[in-house]
mmCIF file of N, CA and C in Angstrom:
data_model
loop_
_atom_site.group_PDB
_atom_site.id
_atom_site.type_symbol
_atom_site.label_atom_id
_atom_site.label_comp_id
_atom_site.label_asym_id
_atom_site.label_seq_id
_atom_site.Cartn_x
_atom_site.Cartn_y
_atom_site.Cartn_z
ATOM 1 N N MET A 7 78.524 89.108 94.851
ATOM 2 C CA MET A 7 78.942 89.693 94.044
ATOM 3 C C MET A 7 80.026 90.727 94.870
ATOM 4 N N THR A 8 81.351 90.526 94.133
ATOM 5 C CA THR A 8 82.009 91.479 94.347
ATOM 6 C C THR A 8 82.259 92.988 93.919
ATOM 7 N N VAL A 9 82.501 93.786 94.769
ATOM 8 C CA VAL A 9 81.998 95.474 94.497
ATOM 9 C C VAL A 9 83.828 95.557 94.527
ATOM 10 N N THR A 10 84.054 97.012 93.972
ATOM 11 C CA THR A 10 85.516 97.825 93.457
ATOM 12 C C THR A 10 85.332 99.130 94.287
ATOM 13 N N LEU A 11 86.620 99.230 95.548
ATOM 14 C CA LEU A 11 86.925 100.702 96.752
ATOM 15 C C LEU A 11 88.102 100.970 95.209
ATOM 16 N N HIS A 12 87.929 101.795 94.707
ATOM 17 C CA HIS A 12 88.708 102.391 94.291
ATOM 18 C C HIS A 12 89.731 103.551 95.088
ATOM 19 N N VAL A 13 90.839 103.498 95.350
ATOM 20 C CA VAL A 13 91.845 104.485 95.790
ATOM 21 C C VAL A 13 93.142 105.252 95.167
ATOM 22 N N CYS A 14 92.355 106.461 95.230
ATOM 23 C CA CYS A 14 93.729 107.118 94.921
ATOM 24 C C CYS A 14 95.059 107.370 95.195
ATOM 25 N N ILE A 15 96.132 106.379 94.799
ATOM 26 C CA ILE A 15 97.076 106.356 96.218
ATOM 27 C C ILE A 15 98.404 107.960 95.712
ATOM 28 N N THR A 16 98.331 108.387 94.438
ATOM 29 C CA THR A 16 98.861 109.563 94.178
ATOM 30 C C THR A 16 98.549 110.500 94.486
ATOM 31 N N CYS A 17 96.988 110.962 95.298
ATOM 32 C CA CYS A 17 96.781 112.532 96.244
ATOM 33 C C CYS A 17 97.397 112.750 96.993
ATOM 34 N N ARG A 18 98.103 114.293 96.699
ATOM 35 C CA ARG A 18 98.627 114.876 97.199
ATOM 36 C C ARG A 18 98.124 115.548 98.640
ATOM 37 N N ALA A 19 96.849 116.131 98.536
ATOM 38 C CA ALA A 19 95.933 116.824 99.054
ATOM 39 C C ALA A 19 96.254 117.968 99.074
ATOM 40 N N GLY A 20 96.986 118.259 98.142
ATOM 41 C CA GLY A 20 97.598 119.715 98.336
ATOM 42 C C GLY A 20 98.779 119.828 99.644
ATOM 43 N N GLU A 21 99.144 119.018 99.532
ATOM 44 C CA GLU A 21 100.516 119.185 100.288
ATOM 45 C C GLU A 21 101.482 118.598 99.794
ATOM 46 N N THR A 22 102.749 119.366 100.086
ATOM 47 C CA THR A 22 103.854 118.881 99.784
ATOM 48 C C THR A 22 104.690 118.354 100.249
ATOM 49 N N ILE A 23 104.554 117.109 99.470
ATOM 50 C CA ILE A 23 105.466 115.449 100.011
ATOM 51 C C ILE A 23 106.729 115.415 99.810
ATOM 52 N N PRO A 24 107.572 115.008 101.151
ATOM 53 C CA PRO A 24 109.115 114.967 101.293
ATOM 54 C C PRO A 24 109.341 113.612 100.119
ATOM 55 N N GLU A 25 110.263 113.811 99.322
ATOM 56 C CA GLU A 25 110.948 112.216 98.671
ATOM 57 C C GLU A 25 111.340 111.559 99.537
ATOM 58 N N GLY A 26 110.269 110.274 99.182
ATOM 59 C CA GLY A 26 110.450 109.151 99.810
ATOM 60 C C GLY A 26 109.232 109.457 100.273
ATOM 61 N N GLN A 27 108.361 109.974 101.357
ATOM 62 C CA GLN A 27 107.390 109.924 101.868
ATOM 63 C C GLN A 27 105.979 109.366 101.053
ATOM 64 N N PRO A 28 104.853 108.480 101.936
ATOM 65 C CA PRO A 28 103.938 108.148 100.853
ATOM 66 C C PRO A 28 103.057 109.382 100.579
ATOM 67 N N THR A 29 101.994 109.319 100.076
ATOM 68 C CA THR A 29 101.520 110.547 99.734
ATOM 69 C C THR A 29 100.401 109.989 100.904
ATOM 70 N N PRO A 30 99.220 111.396 100.912
ATOM 71 C CA PRO A 30 98.202 110.610 101.843
ATOM 72 C C PRO A 30 97.323 110.160 101.159
ATOM 73 N N GLY A 31 97.181 110.017 100.172
ATOM 74 C CA GLY A 31 96.231 109.440 99.588
ATOM 75 C C GLY A 31 96.925 107.925 99.520
ATOM 76 N N ALA A 32 98.031 107.452 99.939
ATOM 77 C CA ALA A 32 98.399 106.213 99.891
ATOM 78 C C ALA A 32 98.484 106.114 101.612
ATOM 79 N N ARG A 33 98.463 107.077 102.161
ATOM 80 C CA ARG A 33 97.736 107.269 103.501
ATOM 81 C C ARG A 33 96.811 106.645 103.827
ATOM 82 N N LEU A 34 95.630 107.251 103.232
ATOM 83 C CA LEU A 34 94.217 106.337 103.140
ATOM 84 C C LEU A 34 94.488 104.511 102.608
ATOM 85 N N ARG A 35 95.257 104.218 101.370
ATOM 86 C CA ARG A 35 94.520 102.795 101.863
ATOM 87 C C ARG A 35 95.127 102.274 102.494
ATOM 88 N N ASP A 36 96.110 102.481 103.108
ATOM 89 C CA ASP A 36 96.848 101.845 104.686
ATOM 90 C C ASP A 36 96.485 102.026 105.369
ATOM 91 N N ALA A 37 95.364 102.745 105.789
ATOM 92 C CA ALA A 37 94.515 102.639 106.537
ATOM 93 C C ALA A 37 93.129 102.061 106.503
ATOM 94 N N ILE A 38 92.684 102.141 105.502
ATOM 95 C CA ILE A 38 91.604 101.192 104.903
ATOM 96 C C ILE A 38 91.955 99.920 105.375
ATOM 97 N N VAL A 39 93.195 99.631 104.332
ATOM 98 C CA VAL A 39 93.772 97.920 104.645
ATOM 99 C C VAL A 39 93.891 97.539 106.748
ATOM 100 N N GLU A 40 94.064 98.940 107.497
ATOM 101 C CA GLU A 40 94.389 98.465 108.712
ATOM 102 C C GLU A 40 93.091 98.080 109.183
ATOM 103 N N ALA A 41 92.188 99.194 108.562
ATOM 104 C CA ALA A 41 90.506 99.195 110.108
ATOM 105 C C ALA A 41 89.938 97.386 108.849
ATOM 106 N N GLY A 42 90.526 96.961 107.894
ATOM 107 C CA GLY A 42 89.644 95.727 107.429
ATOM 108 C C GLY A 42 88.920 95.961 106.224
ATOM 109 N N VAL A 43 89.336 95.492 105.153
ATOM 110 C CA VAL A 43 88.439 95.211 103.793
ATOM 111 C C VAL A 43 87.268 94.563 104.321
ATOM 112 N N PRO A 44 86.204 94.745 104.163
ATOM 113 C CA PRO A 44 85.128 94.021 104.391
ATOM 114 C C PRO A 44 84.694 93.309 103.138
ATOM 115 N N SER A 45 84.117 92.019 103.553
ATOM 116 C CA SER A 45 83.790 90.996 102.667
ATOM 117 C C SER A 45 82.983 91.393 101.623
ATOM 118 N N GLY A 46 83.344 90.935 100.555
ATOM 119 C CA GLY A 46 82.641 91.150 99.184
ATOM 120 C C GLY A 46 83.117 92.725 98.085
ATOM 121 N N VAL A 47 84.281 93.093 99.187
ATOM 122 C CA VAL A 47 84.637 94.849 98.300
ATOM 123 C C VAL A 47 86.293 94.426 98.107
ATOM 124 N N HIS A 48 86.666 94.222 97.330
ATOM 125 C CA HIS A 48 87.927 94.527 96.688
ATOM 126 C C HIS A 48 88.586 95.724 96.073
ATOM 127 N N LEU A 49 89.929 95.850 97.097
ATOM 128 C CA LEU A 49 90.082 97.137 97.562
ATOM 129 C C LEU A 49 92.040 97.118 96.033
ATOM 130 N N VAL A 50 91.558 98.712 95.336
ATOM 131 C CA VAL A 50 92.100 98.428 94.157
ATOM 132 C C VAL A 50 93.043 99.652 94.669
ATOM 133 N N PRO A 51 94.144 99.772 94.180
ATOM 134 C CA PRO A 51 95.000 101.290 94.462
ATOM 135 C C PRO A 51 95.240 101.793 92.791
ATOM 136 N N VAL A 52 94.528 102.448 92.218
ATOM 137 C CA VAL A 52 94.732 103.644 91.051
ATOM 138 C C VAL A 52 95.459 105.083 91.000
ATOM 139 N N GLU A 53 96.227 105.117 90.239
ATOM 140 C CA GLU A 53 96.744 106.338 89.952
ATOM 141 C C GLU A 53 96.406 107.248 90.047
ATOM 142 N N CYS A 54 95.006 107.978 89.710
ATOM 143 C CA CYS A 54 94.939 109.551 89.557
ATOM 144 C C CYS A 54 92.753 109.154 89.337
ATOM 145 N N LEU A 55 92.232 109.442 90.443
ATOM 146 C CA LEU A 55 90.412 109.775 89.975
ATOM 147 C C LEU A 55 90.181 111.312 89.041
ATOM 148 N N SER A 56 90.825 111.697 89.107
ATOM 149 C CA SER A 56 90.762 113.793 88.587
ATOM 150 C C SER A 56 90.366 113.672 89.376
ATOM 151 N N ALA A 57 90.176 113.789 90.773
ATOM 152 C CA ALA A 57 89.519 114.389 91.604
ATOM 153 C C ALA A 57 90.573 115.589 92.574
ATOM 154 N N CYS A 58 91.400 116.183 91.831
ATOM 155 C CA CYS A 58 92.862 116.794 92.980
ATOM 156 C C CYS A 58 92.101 118.177 93.455
ATOM 157 N N SER A 59 91.379 118.748 93.570
ATOM 158 C CA SER A 59 91.457 119.831 94.631
ATOM 159 C C SER A 59 89.936 119.591 95.217
ATOM 160 N N GLN A 60 89.686 117.975 95.606
ATOM 161 C CA GLN A 60 88.780 117.856 96.567
ATOM 162 C C GLN A 60 89.843 116.916 97.285
ATOM 163 N N GLY A 61 90.983 116.433 97.208
ATOM 164 C CA GLY A 61 92.070 115.882 98.469
ATOM 165 C C GLY A 61 91.252 114.854 97.705
ATOM 166 N N CYS A 62 91.769 113.618 98.710
ATOM 167 C CA CYS A 62 92.358 112.357 99.092
ATOM 168 C C CYS A 62 90.318 111.600 98.002
ATOM 169 N N SER A 63 90.733 110.855 97.309
ATOM 170 C CA SER A 63 89.389 110.317 96.941
ATOM 171 C C SER A 63 89.108 108.417 96.879
ATOM 172 N N VAL A 64 87.635 108.213 96.691
ATOM 173 C CA VAL A 64 87.745 106.662 96.682
ATOM 174 C C VAL A 64 86.729 107.038 95.504
ATOM 175 N N ALA A 65 86.054 105.750 95.158
ATOM 176 C CA ALA A 65 85.358 105.256 94.202
ATOM 177 C C ALA A 65 84.501 104.323 94.235
ATOM 178 N N LEU A 66 83.782 103.623 94.466
ATOM 179 C CA LEU A 66 83.223 102.101 94.782
ATOM 180 C C LEU A 66 81.910 102.127 93.027
ATOM 181 N N SER A 67 82.067 101.099 92.622
ATOM 182 C CA SER A 67 81.431 100.252 91.718
ATOM 183 C C SER A 67 81.630 98.854 91.706
ATOM 184 N N ALA A 68 80.392 98.802 90.908
ATOM 185 C CA ALA A 68 80.560 96.952 90.157
ATOM 186 C C ALA A 68 79.186 97.094 89.546
ATOM 187 N N PRO A 69 79.372 96.171 88.128
ATOM 188 C CA PRO A 69 78.961 96.378 87.358
ATOM 189 C C PRO A 69 77.397 95.839 87.500
ATOM 190 N N GLY A 70 76.152 96.860 86.357
ATOM 191 C CA GLY A 70 75.471 96.736 86.989
ATOM 192 C C GLY A 70 74.652 97.648 88.319
ATOM 193 N N ARG A 71 75.751 98.614 88.672
ATOM 194 C CA ARG A 71 75.246 99.131 90.422
ATOM 195 C C ARG A 71 75.450 100.724 90.492
ATOM 196 N N TRP A 72 74.516 101.278 90.377
ATOM 197 C CA TRP A 72 75.776 103.033 90.360
ATOM 198 C C TRP A 72 77.240 102.943 91.423
ATOM 199 N N SER A 73 77.494 103.656 90.834
ATOM 200 C CA SER A 73 78.907 104.538 91.471
ATOM 201 C C SER A 73 79.227 105.422 91.866
ATOM 202 N N TYR A 74 79.800 105.443 92.851
ATOM 203 C CA TYR A 74 80.134 106.285 93.499
ATOM 204 C C TYR A 74 81.571 107.018 93.823
ATOM 205 N N VAL A 75 81.999 108.722 93.989
ATOM 206 C CA VAL A 75 83.450 108.866 93.954
ATOM 207 C C VAL A 75 82.806 110.044 94.813
ATOM 208 N N TYR A 76 83.608 109.722 96.248
ATOM 209 C CA TYR A 76 83.840 110.683 97.543
ATOM 210 C C TYR A 76 84.474 111.654 97.408
ATOM 211 N N GLY A 77 85.487 112.264 97.988
ATOM 212 C CA GLY A 77 86.294 113.192 98.271
ATOM 213 C C GLY A 77 86.304 113.686 99.698
ATOM 214 N N ARG A 78 87.808 114.489 99.709
ATOM 215 C CA ARG A 78 88.000 115.729 100.748
ATOM 216 C C ARG A 78 88.144 114.597 102.251
ATOM 217 N N LEU A 79 88.984 112.886 101.629
ATOM 218 C CA LEU A 79 89.386 112.305 102.501
ATOM 219 C C LEU A 79 90.489 112.483 103.141
ATOM 220 N N SER A 80 90.696 111.680 104.307
ATOM 221 C CA SER A 80 92.407 111.762 104.657
ATOM 222 C C SER A 80 92.165 110.079 106.163
ATOM 223 N N ALA A 81 93.313 109.657 106.010
ATOM 224 C CA ALA A 81 93.342 108.288 106.586
ATOM 225 C C ALA A 81 92.714 108.166 108.455
ATOM 226 N N VAL A 82 92.148 109.451 108.387
ATOM 227 C CA VAL A 82 91.760 109.470 109.853
ATOM 228 C C VAL A 82 90.099 108.976 109.141
ATOM 229 N N ASN A 83 89.251 109.205 107.955
ATOM 230 C CA ASN A 83 88.284 108.763 107.516
ATOM 231 C C ASN A 83 88.611 107.390 106.922
ATOM 232 N N ALA A 84 89.157 106.210 107.015
ATOM 233 C CA ALA A 84 89.132 105.201 107.164
ATOM 234 C C ALA A 84 88.176 104.325 106.888
ATOM 235 N N PRO A 85 87.587 104.263 108.968
ATOM 236 C CA PRO A 85 86.588 103.820 109.188
ATOM 237 C C PRO A 85 85.017 104.101 108.652
ATOM 238 N N ASP A 86 85.423 105.082 108.243
ATOM 239 C CA ASP A 86 83.360 105.355 107.704
ATOM 240 C C ASP A 86 83.857 105.408 106.373
ATOM 241 N N VAL A 87 85.086 104.861 105.119
ATOM 242 C CA VAL A 87 85.126 104.514 104.148
ATOM 243 C C VAL A 87 85.075 103.032 103.924
ATOM 244 N N VAL A 88 85.234 101.989 104.826
ATOM 245 C CA VAL A 88 85.152 101.320 105.311
ATOM 246 C C VAL A 88 83.600 100.683 105.212
ATOM 247 N N ALA A 89 82.937 101.457 106.173
ATOM 248 C CA ALA A 89 81.644 100.825 106.559
ATOM 249 C C ALA A 89 80.529 101.436 105.762
ATOM 250 N N GLY A 90 80.950 102.457 104.724
ATOM 251 C CA GLY A 90 80.435 103.066 103.577
ATOM 252 C C GLY A 90 80.886 101.580 102.699
ATOM 253 N N ALA A 91 81.829 101.047 102.565
ATOM 254 C CA ALA A 91 81.661 100.275 101.196
ATOM 255 C C ALA A 91 81.318 98.851 101.707
ATOM 256 N N ALA A 92 81.470 98.629 102.766
ATOM 257 C CA ALA A 92 80.198 97.060 103.196
ATOM 258 C C ALA A 92 78.774 97.566 103.103
ATOM 259 N N ALA A 93 78.632 99.036 103.583
ATOM 260 C CA ALA A 93 76.680 99.006 103.341
ATOM 261 C C ALA A 93 76.778 98.897 101.835
ATOM 262 N N TYR A 94 77.169 99.499 100.581
ATOM 263 C CA TYR A 94 77.599 99.515 99.184
ATOM 264 C C TYR A 94 77.509 98.011 98.385
ATOM 265 N N ALA A 95 78.338 97.125 99.319
ATOM 266 C CA ALA A 95 78.303 95.949 99.068
ATOM 267 C C ALA A 95 77.375 94.868 99.462
ATOM 268 N N ALA A 96 75.990 95.537 100.094
ATOM 269 C CA ALA A 96 75.108 95.146 100.637
ATOM 270 C C ALA A 96 74.173 95.262 100.306
ATOM 271 N N ALA A 97 74.012 96.540 99.728
ATOM 272 C CA ALA A 97 72.801 96.920 98.749
ATOM 273 C C ALA A 97 73.014 96.340 97.262
ATOM 274 N N PRO A 98 71.791 95.364 96.982
ATOM 275 C CA PRO A 98 71.986 94.987 95.229
ATOM 276 C C PRO A 98 71.912 95.774 94.587
ATOM 277 N N ASP A 99 71.375 97.055 94.564
ATOM 278 C CA ASP A 99 71.911 98.070 93.697
ATOM 279 C C ASP A 99 72.828 99.490 93.658
ATOM 280 N N GLY A 100 73.747 98.786 94.676
ATOM 281 C CA GLY A 100 74.261 100.260 95.139
ATOM 282 C C GLY A 100 74.530 100.913 95.433
ATOM 283 N N ILE A 101 72.765 101.505 96.433
ATOM 284 C CA ILE A 101 71.796 102.850 96.549
ATOM 285 C C ILE A 101 71.891 102.032 97.623
ATOM 286 N N VAL A 102 72.481 102.723 98.864
ATOM 287 C CA VAL A 102 72.657 102.863 99.840
ATOM 288 C C VAL A 102 71.624 104.125 100.603
ATOM 289 N N PRO A 103 70.874 103.563 101.394
ATOM 290 C CA PRO A 103 69.684 104.502 101.841
ATOM 291 C C PRO A 103 70.595 105.479 102.701
ATOM 292 N N TRP A 104 70.230 106.863 102.207
ATOM 293 C CA TRP A 104 70.819 108.074 102.873
ATOM 294 C C TRP A 104 71.014 107.848 104.526
ATOM 295 N N ARG A 105 69.960 108.149 105.247
ATOM 296 C CA ARG A 105 70.595 108.365 106.203
ATOM 297 C C ARG A 105 71.372 106.663 106.715
ATOM 298 N N THR A 106 71.260 105.772 106.065
ATOM 299 C CA THR A 106 72.456 104.600 107.099
ATOM 300 C C THR A 106 74.033 104.628 106.341
ATOM 301 N N ARG A 107 73.944 105.919 105.542
ATOM 302 C CA ARG A 107 75.401 106.430 105.109
ATOM 303 C C ARG A 107 76.345 106.535 106.137
ATOM 304 N N PRO A 108 77.107 106.215 105.639
ATOM 305 C CA PRO A 108 77.959 107.456 106.582
ATOM 306 C C PRO A 108 78.268 108.622 107.141
ATOM 307 N N GLU A 109 78.405 109.312 107.269
ATOM 308 C CA GLU A 109 78.190 111.162 107.391
ATOM 309 C C GLU A 109 79.413 111.435 105.891
ATOM 310 N N ILE A 110 80.651 110.638 105.945
ATOM 311 C CA ILE A 110 81.580 111.237 105.113
ATOM 312 C C ILE A 110 80.538 111.407 103.695
ATOM 313 N N PHE A 111 80.014 109.935 103.492
ATOM 314 C CA PHE A 111 79.225 109.744 102.061
ATOM 315 C C PHE A 111 78.048 110.051 101.981
ATOM 316 N N ARG A 112 77.782 111.171 103.142
ATOM 317 C CA ARG A 112 75.925 111.587 102.619
ATOM 318 C C ARG A 112 76.944 113.454 101.734
ATOM 319 N N LYS A 113 77.688 114.149 102.554
ATOM 320 C CA LYS A 113 78.390 115.216 102.910
ATOM 321 C C LYS A 113 79.787 115.319 101.148
ATOM 322 N N GLN A 114 80.209 114.406 101.324
ATOM 323 C CA GLN A 114 80.930 114.586 100.977
ATOM 324 C C GLN A 114 81.438 113.790 99.245
ATOM 325 N N SER A 115 80.260 113.386 98.861
ATOM 326 C CA SER A 115 80.098 112.933 97.440
ATOM 327 C C SER A 115 80.650 113.548 96.488
ATOM 328 N N LEU A 116 81.158 113.105 95.588
ATOM 329 C CA LEU A 116 81.535 114.116 94.276
ATOM 330 C C LEU A 116 81.013 114.081 93.145
ATOM 331 N N ALA A 117 80.201 112.490 92.945
ATOM 332 C CA ALA A 117 79.519 111.948 91.653
ATOM 333 C C ALA A 117 79.041 110.815 91.401
ATOM 334 N N ARG A 118 78.002 111.026 91.444
ATOM 335 C CA ARG A 118 76.735 109.315 91.065
ATOM 336 C C ARG A 118 76.542 109.041 89.887
ATOM 337 N N ILE A 119 77.066 107.794 89.742
ATOM 338 C CA ILE A 119 77.168 107.472 88.098
ATOM 339 C C ILE A 119 76.050 106.248 88.204
ATOM 340 N N PRO A 120 75.191 106.709 87.231
ATOM 341 C CA PRO A 120 74.298 105.571 86.539
ATOM 342 C C PRO A 120 74.784 104.066 85.974
ATOM 343 N N PRO A 121 74.275 103.260 86.678
ATOM 344 C CA PRO A 121 74.787 102.076 85.732
ATOM 345 C C PRO A 121 75.174 102.107 83.890
ATOM 346 N N ILE A 122 76.033 101.396 84.067
ATOM 347 C CA ILE A 122 76.084 101.463 82.959
ATOM 348 C C ILE A 122 75.396 99.569 82.164
ATOM 349 N N PRO A 123 74.333 99.831 80.870
ATOM 350 C CA PRO A 123 73.787 98.778 80.694
ATOM 351 C C PRO A 123 74.424 98.012 79.910
ATOM 352 N N ALA A 124 73.683 96.482 80.255
ATOM 353 C CA ALA A 124 74.808 96.083 79.104
ATOM 354 C C ALA A 124 74.795 95.806 77.715
ATOM 355 N N LEU A 125 75.609 95.656 76.976
ATOM 356 C CA LEU A 125 75.756 95.746 75.384
ATOM 357 C C LEU A 125 74.779 94.922 75.068
ATOM 358 N N PRO A 126 74.539 94.974 74.282
ATOM 359 C CA PRO A 126 73.623 93.636 73.162
ATOM 360 C C PRO A 126 74.902 92.776 72.227
ATOM 361 N N GLU A 127 74.946 91.789 72.574
ATOM 362 C CA GLU A 127 75.607 90.827 72.170
ATOM 363 C C GLU A 127 76.107 91.111 70.611
ATOM 364 N N ALA A 128 76.929 91.267 70.209
ATOM 365 C CA ALA A 128 77.389 91.469 68.460
ATOM 366 C C ALA A 128 76.548 90.366 67.700
ATOM 367 N N ALA A 129 76.528 90.543 66.762
ATOM 368 C CA ALA A 129 75.651 89.561 65.529
ATOM 369 C C ALA A 129 77.072 88.811 65.369
ATOM 370 N N GLU A 130 76.608 87.231 65.136
ATOM 371 C CA GLU A 130 78.218 86.568 64.567
ATOM 372 C C GLU A 130 78.374 86.008 62.548
#
């Protein structure tokens, strides 16, 4: 199953960005691509994850799995984001054992969202 790694590319992380320069969020996305997006992970840039006061943020999600939002990230965290995304993709329910998570995924979690239950089929 493919999981989705959302990266907020509009995040300014509290910085004033000169015209034409990439935002810290866009630099994080580029660093993740450079580090190598893991197999089974689909990288999706998004306009905003509404975690603006928490610096650069990413979210991991997949149908039937717990979803997570992580913040206070920068491009230097890309290898850990990649490692965490790979571990999430390998976990059947999206719950990676706490001790095996990268440190940023243990200490910089902003939200943990339960799986959305499947909706019953509509009556015809």
